[in-house]
Coordinates of C-alpha atoms in Angstrom, one line a residue:
Chain A
M1 CA -31.0 19.1 39.0
R2 CA -33.1 16.0 38.4
R3 CA -32.1 12.8 40.1
R4 CA -31.6 10.9 36.9
N5 CA -29.2 13.6 35.6
L6 CA -27.3 13.5 38.9
T7 CA -26.9 9.7 38.6
A8 CA -25.6 10.2 35.0
Y9 CA -23.0 12.7 36.1
G10 CA -22.1 10.4 39.0
F11 CA -21.2 7.7 36.5
L12 CA -19.4 10.2 34.3
S13 CA -17.4 11.7 37.2
P14 CA -14.4 9.4 37.1
Y15 CA -13.8 10.3 33.5
L16 CA -14.5 14.0 34.0
L17 CA -12.1 14.1 36.9
I18 CA -9.3 12.5 34.9
F19 CA -10.1 14.7 31.9
A20 CA -10.0 17.8 34.1
A21 CA -6.7 16.8 35.9
F22 CA -4.7 15.7 32.9
W23 CA -6.2 17.6 30.0
L24 CA -8.1 20.7 31.0
W25 CA -5.8 21.8 33.9
P26 CA -2.6 21.5 31.9
I27 CA -4.1 23.6 29.1
I28 CA -5.1 26.3 31.6
Y29 CA -1.9 26.1 33.7
S30 CA 0.4 26.3 30.6
F31 CA -1.4 29.4 29.5
Y32 CA -0.6 30.9 33.0
L33 CA 3.0 29.5 32.8
S34 CA 3.5 31.3 29.4
F35 CA 3.6 34.6 31.3
L36 CA 6.2 33.4 33.8
S37 CA 9.9 33.6 33.7
T38 CA 10.9 30.0 34.6
R39 CA 14.6 30.1 33.9
R40 CA 15.4 30.1 37.6
A41 CA 13.5 29.7 40.8
P42 CA 11.4 31.4 42.0
W43 CA 9.2 31.7 38.9
T44 CA 8.1 35.3 38.5
F45 CA 5.6 37.1 36.3
N46 CA 7.6 38.3 33.3
P47 CA 6.1 38.0 29.8
S48 CA 9.1 39.7 28.2
M49 CA 11.0 36.5 28.9
T50 CA 8.4 34.4 27.0
W51 CA 6.0 36.3 24.7
L52 CA 8.4 39.1 23.9
R53 CA 11.3 36.7 23.5
I54 CA 9.4 34.6 20.9
T55 CA 9.1 37.6 18.6
Q56 CA 12.9 38.2 18.8
D57 CA 14.3 34.7 19.0
T58 CA 16.1 33.7 15.7
A59 CA 16.0 30.1 16.8
F60 CA 12.2 30.3 16.9
Y61 CA 12.1 31.9 13.4
N62 CA 14.4 29.2 12.1
A63 CA 12.1 26.5 13.5
L64 CA 9.1 28.3 12.2
W65 CA 10.6 28.7 8.7
N66 CA 11.6 25.0 8.6
T67 CA 8.1 24.0 9.6
L68 CA 6.5 26.2 7.0
K69 CA 8.8 24.8 4.3
I70 CA 7.8 21.3 5.2
L71 CA 4.2 22.3 5.3
A72 CA 4.3 24.1 1.9
I73 CA 6.1 21.2 0.1
Q74 CA 5.1 18.1 1.9
V75 CA 1.4 18.6 2.5
P76 CA 0.3 19.4 -1.1
A77 CA 2.7 16.7 -2.5
M78 CA 1.4 14.1 -0.1
V79 CA -2.3 14.9 -0.7
F80 CA -1.7 14.8 -4.4
L81 CA 0.1 11.4 -4.1
A82 CA -2.6 10.2 -1.8
T83 CA -5.3 11.1 -4.3
V84 CA -3.5 9.3 -7.1
L85 CA -3.0 6.3 -4.9
A86 CA -6.7 6.3 -3.8
V87 CA -7.8 6.4 -7.5
L88 CA -5.5 3.4 -8.2
L89 CA -6.7 1.6 -5.1
N90 CA -10.3 2.1 -6.2
S91 CA -9.6 0.6 -9.6
Q92 CA -11.8 -2.3 -10.7
L93 CA -8.6 -3.9 -12.1
L94 CA -6.9 -4.2 -8.8
R95 CA -6.4 -7.6 -7.3
A96 CA -5.7 -8.5 -3.7
R97 CA -7.4 -5.3 -2.8
G98 CA -7.5 -5.8 1.0
L99 CA -3.8 -6.8 1.2
I100 CA -2.7 -3.7 -0.9
R101 CA -4.8 -1.4 1.2
F102 CA -3.3 -2.8 4.3
A103 CA 0.2 -2.4 2.9
F104 CA -0.3 1.3 2.3
F105 CA -1.9 1.8 5.7
A106 CA 0.8 -0.2 7.5
P107 CA 3.4 2.7 7.9
V108 CA 1.0 4.4 10.3
V109 CA 1.0 1.3 12.5
I110 CA 4.7 0.8 12.6
G111 CA 6.6 2.3 15.6
E112 CA 8.3 5.6 14.9
A113 CA 11.7 4.4 16.2
A114 CA 11.7 1.3 14.0
Y115 CA 10.8 3.3 10.9
A116 CA 13.3 6.0 11.7
A117 CA 16.0 3.4 12.1
V118 CA 15.2 1.9 8.7
F119 CA 15.3 5.3 7.0
R120 CA 18.6 6.1 8.6
L121 CA 20.0 2.8 7.2
M122 CA 18.5 3.3 3.8
F123 CA 19.8 6.9 3.5
N124 CA 23.2 6.2 5.1
T125 CA 25.8 8.1 3.2
D126 CA 28.3 5.3 2.8
F127 CA 26.4 2.0 2.7
G128 CA 22.7 3.0 2.4
I129 CA 20.7 1.5 -0.5
V130 CA 19.6 5.0 -1.7
N131 CA 23.2 6.2 -2.3
K132 CA 24.2 2.9 -3.7
T133 CA 21.4 3.1 -6.2
L134 CA 22.2 6.7 -7.1
Q135 CA 25.8 5.7 -7.7
A136 CA 24.8 2.6 -9.7
I137 CA 22.9 4.8 -12.2
G138 CA 25.8 7.2 -12.4
L139 CA 24.8 10.0 -10.0
S140 CA 27.0 11.2 -7.2
K141 CA 26.0 10.2 -3.7
V142 CA 24.2 12.6 -1.4
D143 CA 25.2 13.4 2.1
W144 CA 21.7 13.1 3.5
F145 CA 22.5 14.0 7.1
A146 CA 25.1 16.7 6.6
N147 CA 23.6 18.7 3.7
P148 CA 20.8 21.0 5.0
S149 CA 18.7 20.8 1.8
A150 CA 19.2 17.0 1.5
A151 CA 18.3 16.6 5.2
M152 CA 15.1 18.7 4.7
S153 CA 14.1 16.6 1.7
L154 CA 14.8 13.4 3.7
I155 CA 12.4 14.6 6.4
I156 CA 9.8 15.4 3.7
M157 CA 10.2 12.0 2.0
A158 CA 9.9 10.2 5.4
V159 CA 6.8 12.0 6.5
T160 CA 5.2 11.6 3.1
W161 CA 6.0 7.8 3.1
R162 CA 4.5 7.5 6.5
W163 CA 1.2 9.3 6.0
V164 CA 0.4 9.0 2.3
G165 CA -1.4 5.7 2.7
Y166 CA -3.4 6.9 5.6
N167 CA -4.6 9.9 3.6
A168 CA -5.2 7.7 0.6
I169 CA -7.5 5.5 2.7
I170 CA -9.5 8.6 3.8
I171 CA -9.7 9.8 0.2
L172 CA -10.6 6.3 -1.0
S173 CA -13.6 6.3 1.3
G174 CA -14.6 9.7 -0.2
L175 CA -14.2 8.2 -3.7
Q176 CA -16.4 5.3 -2.8
S177 CA -19.1 7.5 -1.5
I178 CA -19.6 8.9 -5.0
Q179 CA -22.4 7.0 -6.7
T180 CA -21.3 4.8 -9.6
D181 CA -24.3 5.7 -11.7
V182 CA -23.1 9.3 -11.8
Y183 CA -20.1 8.1 -13.8
E184 CA -22.4 5.9 -15.9
A185 CA -24.5 8.9 -16.7
A186 CA -21.4 10.8 -17.7
T187 CA -20.1 8.0 -19.8
L188 CA -23.4 7.9 -21.7
E189 CA -23.0 11.7 -22.2
R190 CA -19.6 11.1 -23.9
V191 CA -17.7 12.6 -21.1
S192 CA -14.2 11.2 -21.2
P193 CA -12.6 9.6 -18.1
R194 CA -10.2 12.5 -17.8
Q195 CA -13.1 15.0 -17.8
Q196 CA -15.0 12.9 -15.4
F197 CA -12.1 13.0 -13.0
F198 CA -11.7 16.8 -13.1
H199 CA -15.3 17.8 -13.4
I200 CA -17.0 15.1 -11.2
T201 CA -14.5 13.3 -8.9
L202 CA -12.4 16.2 -7.8
P203 CA -15.2 18.6 -7.0
L204 CA -17.0 15.9 -5.1
L205 CA -13.9 15.0 -3.2
R206 CA -13.3 18.6 -2.1
P207 CA -14.6 18.2 1.5
V208 CA -12.4 15.1 2.0
L209 CA -9.4 16.8 0.5
V210 CA -9.9 19.8 2.8
F211 CA -10.1 17.4 5.7
C212 CA -6.8 15.8 4.7
F213 CA -5.1 19.2 4.3
V214 CA -6.3 20.3 7.8
L215 CA -5.2 17.0 9.3
S216 CA -1.8 17.2 7.7
V217 CA -1.3 20.9 8.6
I218 CA -1.9 20.1 12.3
G219 CA 0.4 17.1 12.0
S220 CA 3.2 19.1 10.4
M221 CA 2.9 21.9 12.9
Q222 CA 3.6 19.3 15.6
L223 CA 6.2 17.4 13.6
F224 CA 8.7 16.0 16.1
A225 CA 9.6 12.3 15.7
E226 CA 11.2 12.5 12.2
P227 CA 13.7 15.4 12.8
Y228 CA 14.4 14.0 16.3
L229 CA 15.1 10.5 15.3
I230 CA 16.2 10.6 11.6
T231 CA 18.2 13.8 11.3
N232 CA 19.7 13.8 14.8
M233 CA 17.5 16.3 16.6
G234 CA 17.0 18.7 13.8
G235 CA 20.5 18.6 12.3
P236 CA 22.6 19.5 10.6
G237 CA 22.9 22.7 12.6
G238 CA 19.2 23.2 13.1
A239 CA 18.4 22.9 9.4
T240 CA 15.6 20.5 10.1
E241 CA 14.6 21.8 13.5
T242 CA 10.8 22.1 13.6
L243 CA 8.6 24.0 16.0
G244 CA 7.7 20.7 17.7
L245 CA 11.4 20.0 18.2
F246 CA 12.1 23.6 19.3
L247 CA 9.3 23.3 21.9
Y248 CA 10.8 20.0 23.2
R249 CA 14.2 21.5 23.4
Q250 CA 13.0 24.6 25.4
G251 CA 10.7 22.6 27.7
F252 CA 12.4 19.4 28.4
L253 CA 16.1 20.0 27.7
N254 CA 16.4 23.6 29.0
L255 CA 13.5 23.0 31.4
N256 CA 12.2 26.5 30.5
F257 CA 8.5 25.7 30.9
G258 CA 7.3 29.3 30.6
Y259 CA 8.9 29.8 27.2
A260 CA 7.9 26.4 26.1
S261 CA 4.3 27.1 27.0
A262 CA 4.4 30.3 24.9
I263 CA 5.7 28.3 22.0
A264 CA 3.0 25.7 22.4
Y265 CA 0.3 28.3 22.3
T266 CA 1.9 29.9 19.2
I267 CA 2.0 26.5 17.5
A268 CA -1.7 25.9 18.3
A269 CA -2.7 29.4 17.1
L270 CA -0.7 29.0 13.8
A271 CA -2.3 25.5 13.2
V272 CA -5.8 27.0 13.8
A273 CA -5.0 29.9 11.5
I274 CA -3.6 27.9 8.6
S275 CA -6.4 25.3 8.9
A276 CA -9.0 28.0 8.9
L277 CA -7.3 29.4 5.7
N278 CA -7.5 26.0 4.2
M279 CA -11.1 25.5 4.9
W280 CA -11.9 29.0 3.6
I281 CA -10.1 28.3 0.4
G282 CA -11.7 24.9 0.0
R283 CA -15.2 26.1 1.1
D284 CA -18.3 25.1 -0.7
R285 CA -19.1 28.1 -2.9
T286 CA -22.3 26.7 -4.3
Chain B
M1 CA -35.2 8.8 -33.7
A2 CA -34.5 5.3 -34.5
S3 CA -35.7 1.7 -34.1
V4 CA -33.9 -0.8 -31.9
S5 CA -33.3 -4.4 -32.9
I6 CA -32.2 -7.1 -30.5
N7 CA -31.1 -10.4 -32.1
Q8 CA -30.3 -13.5 -30.2
V9 CA -28.8 -11.5 -27.4
T10 CA -27.4 -13.3 -24.4
K11 CA -25.6 -12.2 -21.3
Q12 CA -23.6 -14.3 -18.9
F13 CA -22.1 -13.3 -15.6
G14 CA -19.6 -16.2 -15.1
A15 CA -21.7 -19.3 -15.1
V16 CA -24.9 -17.5 -14.6
S17 CA -27.1 -16.7 -17.7
V18 CA -28.9 -13.5 -17.1
I19 CA -30.3 -13.0 -20.6
R20 CA -30.9 -16.3 -22.5
G21 CA -31.5 -15.4 -26.1
A22 CA -33.6 -12.3 -26.5
N23 CA -35.2 -11.2 -29.8
L24 CA -37.1 -8.0 -30.1
H25 CA -37.7 -5.2 -32.5
V26 CA -38.7 -1.8 -31.2
E27 CA -40.2 0.5 -33.8
D28 CA -39.1 4.0 -34.4
G29 CA -41.2 6.2 -32.0
E30 CA -42.5 3.3 -30.0
L31 CA -42.7 3.2 -26.2
V32 CA -41.8 -0.3 -25.1
V33 CA -41.9 -1.4 -21.5
F34 CA -39.8 -4.2 -20.1
V35 CA -41.5 -5.7 -17.1
G36 CA -40.9 -8.6 -14.9
P37 CA -40.1 -9.6 -11.3
S38 CA -36.7 -8.5 -9.9
G39 CA -33.8 -10.5 -11.2
C40 CA -35.6 -11.3 -14.5
G41 CA -32.9 -9.5 -16.5
K42 CA -34.9 -6.5 -17.7
S43 CA -32.4 -3.9 -16.4
T44 CA -29.5 -5.9 -17.7
L45 CA -31.1 -5.9 -21.2
L46 CA -31.6 -2.2 -21.0
R47 CA -28.0 -1.6 -19.9
M48 CA -26.8 -3.7 -22.8
I49 CA -28.7 -1.5 -25.2
A50 CA -27.0 1.5 -23.5
G51 CA -23.6 -0.1 -23.7
L52 CA -23.1 -0.2 -19.9
E53 CA -23.0 -4.0 -20.0
D54 CA -21.2 -6.1 -22.6
I55 CA -23.1 -8.5 -24.8
S56 CA -22.0 -12.1 -24.4
S57 CA -23.5 -13.1 -27.8
G58 CA -25.9 -11.8 -30.4
D59 CA -26.2 -8.3 -31.7
I60 CA -28.0 -5.0 -31.1
H61 CA -28.9 -2.5 -33.8
I62 CA -29.9 1.1 -33.2
G63 CA -31.3 2.4 -36.5
D64 CA -29.1 0.7 -39.1
T65 CA -26.0 0.6 -37.0
M66 CA -24.8 -2.5 -35.2
V67 CA -23.7 -1.0 -31.8
N68 CA -22.1 -4.1 -30.1
D69 CA -18.7 -2.5 -30.2
I70 CA -19.7 1.2 -30.1
E71 CA -18.9 3.2 -27.0
P72 CA -22.0 4.0 -24.8
G73 CA -21.5 7.7 -25.5
D74 CA -21.6 7.2 -29.3
R75 CA -24.7 5.1 -29.5
G76 CA -27.1 8.1 -29.5
V77 CA -28.9 6.9 -26.4
A78 CA -29.8 8.8 -23.2
M79 CA -30.7 7.1 -20.0
V80 CA -32.7 8.1 -17.0
F81 CA -31.6 6.2 -13.8
Q82 CA -33.7 5.1 -10.9
S83 CA -31.4 7.0 -8.5
Y84 CA -31.5 10.1 -10.9
A85 CA -27.7 10.0 -11.1
L86 CA -27.6 13.8 -11.1
Y87 CA -24.2 15.5 -10.6
P88 CA -24.6 16.6 -7.0
H89 CA -22.3 19.7 -7.2
M90 CA -23.9 21.2 -10.3
S91 CA -27.0 23.3 -10.6
V92 CA -30.0 22.1 -12.6
Q93 CA -28.8 24.2 -15.6
Q94 CA -25.2 22.8 -15.3
N95 CA -26.6 19.2 -14.9
M96 CA -28.5 19.5 -18.1
S97 CA -25.7 21.2 -20.1
F98 CA -22.7 19.3 -18.7
G99 CA -22.6 16.6 -21.5
L100 CA -22.9 19.1 -24.2
R101 CA -20.3 21.5 -22.7
M102 CA -17.8 18.6 -22.3
N103 CA -18.3 17.7 -26.0
G104 CA -17.6 21.2 -27.1
N105 CA -21.2 21.9 -28.3
E106 CA -21.7 25.5 -29.3
K107 CA -22.7 27.6 -26.3
A108 CA -25.8 29.2 -27.8
D109 CA -27.1 25.9 -29.0
T110 CA -26.5 24.3 -25.6
E111 CA -28.4 27.2 -23.9
R112 CA -31.3 26.9 -26.4
R113 CA -31.6 23.2 -25.8
V114 CA -31.5 23.6 -22.0
Q115 CA -34.1 26.3 -22.1
T116 CA -36.4 24.2 -24.4
A117 CA -36.1 21.2 -22.1
A118 CA -36.6 23.3 -19.0
K119 CA -39.8 24.7 -20.6
V120 CA -41.2 21.3 -21.5
L121 CA -40.5 20.0 -18.0
Q122 CA -41.5 23.1 -16.1
L123 CA -38.0 23.4 -14.7
K124 CA -37.4 27.1 -15.6
P125 CA -37.7 28.4 -12.0
L126 CA -35.4 25.7 -10.7
L127 CA -32.4 26.2 -13.1
A128 CA -30.1 27.7 -10.5
R129 CA -30.9 25.1 -7.8
L130 CA -28.7 22.2 -6.7
P131 CA -30.1 18.7 -6.8
K132 CA -30.2 18.5 -3.0
Q133 CA -32.6 21.5 -3.0
L134 CA -35.1 19.6 -5.2
S135 CA -37.9 17.1 -4.4
G136 CA -37.7 13.6 -5.8
G137 CA -40.1 14.4 -8.6
Q138 CA -38.2 17.5 -9.6
R139 CA -34.9 15.6 -9.6
Q140 CA -36.3 13.0 -11.9
R141 CA -37.6 15.8 -14.2
V142 CA -34.0 17.2 -14.3
A143 CA -32.7 13.7 -15.1
I144 CA -35.2 13.5 -17.9
G145 CA -34.3 17.0 -19.0
R146 CA -30.6 16.0 -19.2
A147 CA -31.7 13.1 -21.5
I148 CA -33.8 15.4 -23.7
V149 CA -31.0 18.0 -24.3
R150 CA -28.9 15.3 -25.9
E151 CA -31.6 14.8 -28.5
P152 CA -30.9 11.1 -28.5
Q153 CA -32.1 8.5 -30.9
V154 CA -33.5 6.4 -28.1
F155 CA -34.5 7.2 -24.5
L156 CA -33.8 4.5 -21.9
F157 CA -35.6 4.6 -18.6
D158 CA -34.4 2.3 -15.8
E159 CA -37.1 2.2 -13.2
P160 CA -37.3 5.9 -13.1
L161 CA -40.3 6.2 -10.7
S162 CA -39.3 3.6 -8.1
N163 CA -38.0 6.1 -5.7
L164 CA -41.0 8.4 -5.8
D165 CA -44.1 8.2 -3.6
A166 CA -47.4 6.8 -5.0
E167 CA -49.0 10.1 -5.9
L168 CA -45.9 11.5 -7.6
R169 CA -45.5 8.3 -9.5
V170 CA -48.9 8.7 -11.1
Q171 CA -48.0 12.3 -12.0
M172 CA -44.7 11.5 -13.5
R173 CA -46.2 8.6 -15.3
V174 CA -48.6 10.9 -17.0
E175 CA -45.7 13.3 -17.7
I176 CA -43.6 10.6 -19.4
A177 CA -46.6 9.6 -21.5
R178 CA -47.1 13.2 -22.5
L179 CA -43.4 13.6 -23.3
H180 CA -43.5 10.5 -25.5
K181 CA -46.4 12.0 -27.4
E182 CA -44.7 15.4 -27.7
L183 CA -41.2 14.1 -28.7
Q184 CA -42.4 11.2 -30.8
A185 CA -39.3 9.5 -29.4
T186 CA -38.3 5.9 -29.3
M187 CA -38.4 4.9 -25.6
I188 CA -37.5 1.8 -23.7
Y189 CA -38.8 1.7 -20.2
V190 CA -37.9 -0.8 -17.5
T191 CA -40.2 -1.3 -14.5
H192 CA -41.3 -4.0 -12.1
D193 CA -44.6 -2.3 -11.7
Q194 CA -47.2 -3.8 -14.0
T195 CA -49.5 -0.8 -13.6
E196 CA -46.8 1.5 -15.0
A197 CA -46.3 -0.9 -17.8
M198 CA -50.0 -1.1 -18.6
T199 CA -50.5 2.6 -18.5
L200 CA -47.4 3.7 -20.5
A201 CA -46.6 1.1 -23.0
D202 CA -47.4 0.8 -26.7
R203 CA -46.1 -2.7 -26.2
I204 CA -45.1 -4.6 -23.1
V205 CA -42.2 -7.1 -23.0
V206 CA -42.7 -9.6 -20.1
L207 CA -39.4 -11.1 -19.0
R208 CA -38.8 -14.0 -16.6
D209 CA -35.4 -15.6 -15.8
G210 CA -33.7 -14.0 -18.8
L211 CA -36.3 -15.1 -21.3
I212 CA -38.9 -13.0 -23.1
E213 CA -42.3 -14.6 -22.1
Q214 CA -44.5 -12.5 -24.3
V215 CA -44.6 -9.3 -26.3
G216 CA -47.8 -7.4 -26.9
S217 CA -50.0 -4.5 -26.3
P218 CA -51.2 -4.0 -22.7
L219 CA -54.7 -5.2 -23.4
E220 CA -53.5 -8.1 -25.5
L221 CA -51.4 -9.3 -22.6
Y222 CA -54.3 -8.8 -20.2
H223 CA -56.9 -10.6 -22.3
N224 CA -54.7 -13.0 -24.1
P225 CA -51.8 -14.0 -22.0
A226 CA -49.5 -16.7 -23.5
N227 CA -49.0 -18.5 -20.3
A228 CA -49.9 -18.6 -16.6
F229 CA -46.9 -16.4 -15.7
V230 CA -47.9 -13.5 -17.9
A231 CA -51.5 -13.9 -16.7
G232 CA -50.4 -13.8 -13.1
F233 CA -48.0 -10.9 -13.6
I234 CA -50.2 -8.6 -15.7
G235 CA -53.3 -7.3 -14.0
S236 CA -54.0 -5.8 -10.6
P237 CA -55.4 -7.2 -8.5
R238 CA -54.0 -10.5 -9.5
I239 CA -55.8 -13.1 -11.6
N240 CA -57.2 -16.0 -9.6
F241 CA -56.0 -19.5 -10.4
F242 CA -57.9 -22.7 -9.7
T243 CA -57.0 -26.3 -10.5
G244 CA -59.5 -28.4 -12.2
V245 CA -60.3 -31.4 -14.3
A246 CA -61.6 -31.3 -17.9
T247 CA -65.0 -32.9 -18.3
E248 CA -67.3 -32.4 -21.3
Y249 CA -66.9 -30.3 -24.4
A250 CA -69.9 -28.7 -26.1
E251 CA -70.5 -25.9 -28.6
G252 CA -67.0 -24.6 -28.5
H253 CA -66.8 -24.6 -24.7
Q254 CA -64.8 -26.8 -22.5
L255 CA -66.3 -27.6 -19.1
V256 CA -63.9 -27.8 -16.2
Q257 CA -64.7 -29.2 -12.8
L258 CA -62.9 -27.0 -10.2
S259 CA -61.0 -29.0 -7.6
G260 CA -62.0 -28.4 -4.0
R261 CA -64.9 -26.1 -4.9
G262 CA -67.8 -28.5 -4.6
S263 CA -69.7 -28.9 -7.8
A264 CA -68.4 -25.6 -9.3
V265 CA -67.8 -25.8 -13.0
A266 CA -66.0 -23.3 -15.3
K267 CA -67.2 -23.0 -18.9
V268 CA -64.3 -21.8 -21.1
A269 CA -64.2 -21.0 -24.8
T270 CA -61.6 -23.2 -26.5
T271 CA -61.1 -24.4 -30.1
E272 CA -60.8 -28.1 -29.3
A273 CA -61.8 -30.5 -26.7
L274 CA -59.4 -31.7 -24.0
P275 CA -59.3 -35.4 -23.1
S276 CA -61.7 -35.9 -20.3
G277 CA -59.8 -36.1 -17.0
T278 CA -56.9 -33.8 -18.0
L279 CA -55.6 -31.8 -15.1
I280 CA -55.6 -28.1 -15.9
K281 CA -55.2 -24.6 -14.4
V282 CA -58.1 -22.1 -14.7
G283 CA -57.4 -18.4 -14.5
V284 CA -60.2 -16.0 -13.7
R285 CA -59.8 -12.2 -13.4
P286 CA -61.5 -10.7 -10.4
E287 CA -64.1 -8.9 -12.6
H288 CA -65.1 -12.2 -14.3
F289 CA -67.1 -13.6 -11.4
E290 CA -70.7 -13.1 -10.9
I291 CA -72.8 -13.5 -7.8
G292 CA -75.1 -16.5 -7.8
G293 CA -75.4 -18.8 -10.8
A294 CA -76.1 -22.4 -11.0
C295 CA -72.5 -23.7 -11.3
G296 CA -71.1 -21.5 -8.5
F297 CA -69.3 -22.2 -5.3
P298 CA -69.6 -20.6 -1.8
I299 CA -67.0 -18.2 -0.5
K300 CA -66.7 -16.3 2.8
V301 CA -65.6 -12.7 2.4
D302 CA -62.8 -11.8 4.9
V303 CA -61.7 -8.4 3.7
V304 CA -63.2 -5.8 1.5
E305 CA -61.3 -3.0 -0.3
Q306 CA -63.7 -0.3 -1.2
L307 CA -62.1 1.9 -3.8
G308 CA -65.2 3.9 -4.7
S309 CA -65.7 2.9 -8.3
V310 CA -65.2 -0.8 -7.5
S311 CA -64.8 -3.0 -4.5
Y312 CA -62.6 -6.0 -4.1
L313 CA -63.7 -8.9 -1.9
Y314 CA -61.0 -11.1 -0.5
A315 CA -61.7 -14.7 0.5
D316 CA -59.3 -17.4 1.6
T317 CA -57.0 -14.8 3.0
T318 CA -54.9 -17.3 4.9
S319 CA -53.6 -18.9 1.7
E320 CA -50.7 -17.4 -0.3
Y321 CA -53.0 -16.1 -3.1
P322 CA -56.4 -15.1 -1.7
L323 CA -59.4 -15.3 -3.9
I324 CA -60.3 -11.8 -5.2
V325 CA -63.6 -10.9 -6.6
A326 CA -64.5 -7.4 -8.1
R327 CA -67.9 -5.9 -7.4
Q328 CA -69.3 -2.8 -8.8
D329 CA -71.7 -1.9 -5.9
D330 CA -70.9 0.0 -2.7
G331 CA -72.4 -2.6 -0.3
D332 CA -70.5 -3.7 2.7
H333 CA -69.8 -7.3 2.1
R334 CA -67.6 -8.0 5.0
S335 CA -68.2 -11.4 6.5
D336 CA -70.8 -12.1 3.8
E337 CA -71.1 -15.7 2.7
L338 CA -71.8 -15.6 -1.1
T339 CA -72.1 -18.0 -3.9
I340 CA -70.1 -16.9 -6.9
S341 CA -69.7 -18.4 -10.4
I342 CA -67.4 -17.8 -13.3
R343 CA -68.8 -15.9 -16.2
A344 CA -69.2 -18.2 -19.2
G345 CA -66.4 -17.9 -21.7
K346 CA -64.3 -15.5 -19.5
A347 CA -61.9 -17.9 -17.8
L348 CA -58.5 -18.8 -19.3
L349 CA -57.1 -22.3 -19.4
F350 CA -53.5 -23.3 -18.9
G351 CA -51.9 -26.7 -19.3
A352 CA -49.8 -28.4 -16.7
D353 CA -46.7 -26.7 -18.3
G354 CA -48.3 -23.3 -17.7
N355 CA -48.9 -22.6 -21.4
R356 CA -52.2 -21.3 -22.5
L357 CA -54.8 -23.7 -24.0
R358 CA -56.9 -21.9 -26.5

């Protein structure tokens, strides 16, 4: 190897060493772990306690089902809302543009614990503002933390609130990369604003929308903070337990690292598969 | 096709006046070119005709219709943009038919119009391609095709050739001239390139700072500019300006002593005598010099541009506007020291305010 290259690698080596020790090695080691029974010492090679168990574990299927439910409802709803928000943020009529953009982006910056605490207060069954409002307009109050469906919708609302602005900013940058004279040309051709949106804006936004979908799918697959902090570790009775939470429970509460590793690999594989499906559906057919 | 009338039109962006009272009538079937330096308001005026900019005051008629309050899409105009403004995700065919399809035009008719336009513009082999698969010239032809299929009353071109390289620009210029002849269409064309204006226009409108300086045929503007600005803007290479002092007047010619040029005198045809001693500006086109002559002045040639049919000699190249002299011979005049004089009757006189003295 040439001397210059060696020097370059010399400078890179501190990073490469840390990267290998704390990133590469855990990935490899956890794959190895996923074949070990780790319920009691000594750890022994026994994939039936990990990979076979995952196919039979009803708790895993419950977590998977919950995660897919969130994915199927929350991701499309959020990307839709984010698109609407981005179009509004892009409006010429908007004042205090910078402030409003920051306001929608702010939830991402706020600490998870703080936002979870506020959501718990707002949705508190007896004195939360949400139930108070529902009662004020003549509806009955909802037991957000004890009713499985209500708890699930609470998680979906929380996650959507937190990430919709972030996605809107990404979509906004996509909107702004569309040349304005394309719209002028369409206006001169008597193409209505609605037609412009569906025939020009949406098709040109497709790569950005696919990106948002993929990002959100990966996020949902790893969803942990909201069910952990807002609905009391996936309650009621595991109704909001996600794969991320299930992984945490197996790994760090039961200290069953072999099984947790197998779950982690399953989550990663599912995320890749669903993202690939997304990209395939949203591919450029032209 | 239709005529276009602009009456007392102004445009204000806040406190800034971009168009300050424009009056113009474009005849049916005429190709009029708006030309002027950047920021003169030519594009704004065009966009006001299109309806993409509001009119602050005055009115615009297309045909017999006042269009001030008519939506851009209903004015019967089609526009070709500098950036082409093609729909990036649509094929050439879709780009050209999009407007018609969105307006529920009959399918067979849309197809017929697209095919006709594609034939006129030699786009037939490219109909299935996307804009990104086309060269700049091809993209601009698609943009023109998109305008043609609409069968508009008026075509508007906003610096359509500025993004093309020199050779393509010449080709497209010829193509647009041909189209104008074939379609007999009313066209308004904006450019900052006076060569484009000279070669394309039936009439040229020269704008400066939101005001129309002069309207006329290309040769009229070249030979008979109304003021020093038009004289300086029209013509390439640029006209030469000298300062001078009026002296005698004899036989319909004003004699002008050029300042800083020794005993050089220009003899300019005018209708009346100027008071002796009046400070004036003399404009001389590069081809209106001759070598030698009794009333000439010496120059030292710094640079020569030999273009084959004509050579341009540049002197005083360190000043902002070098002196440019056209010569018809092929000789190498670099570093030559020549005496040149102004051909009798060919110079143009301008007063201190820049207006032409005839």
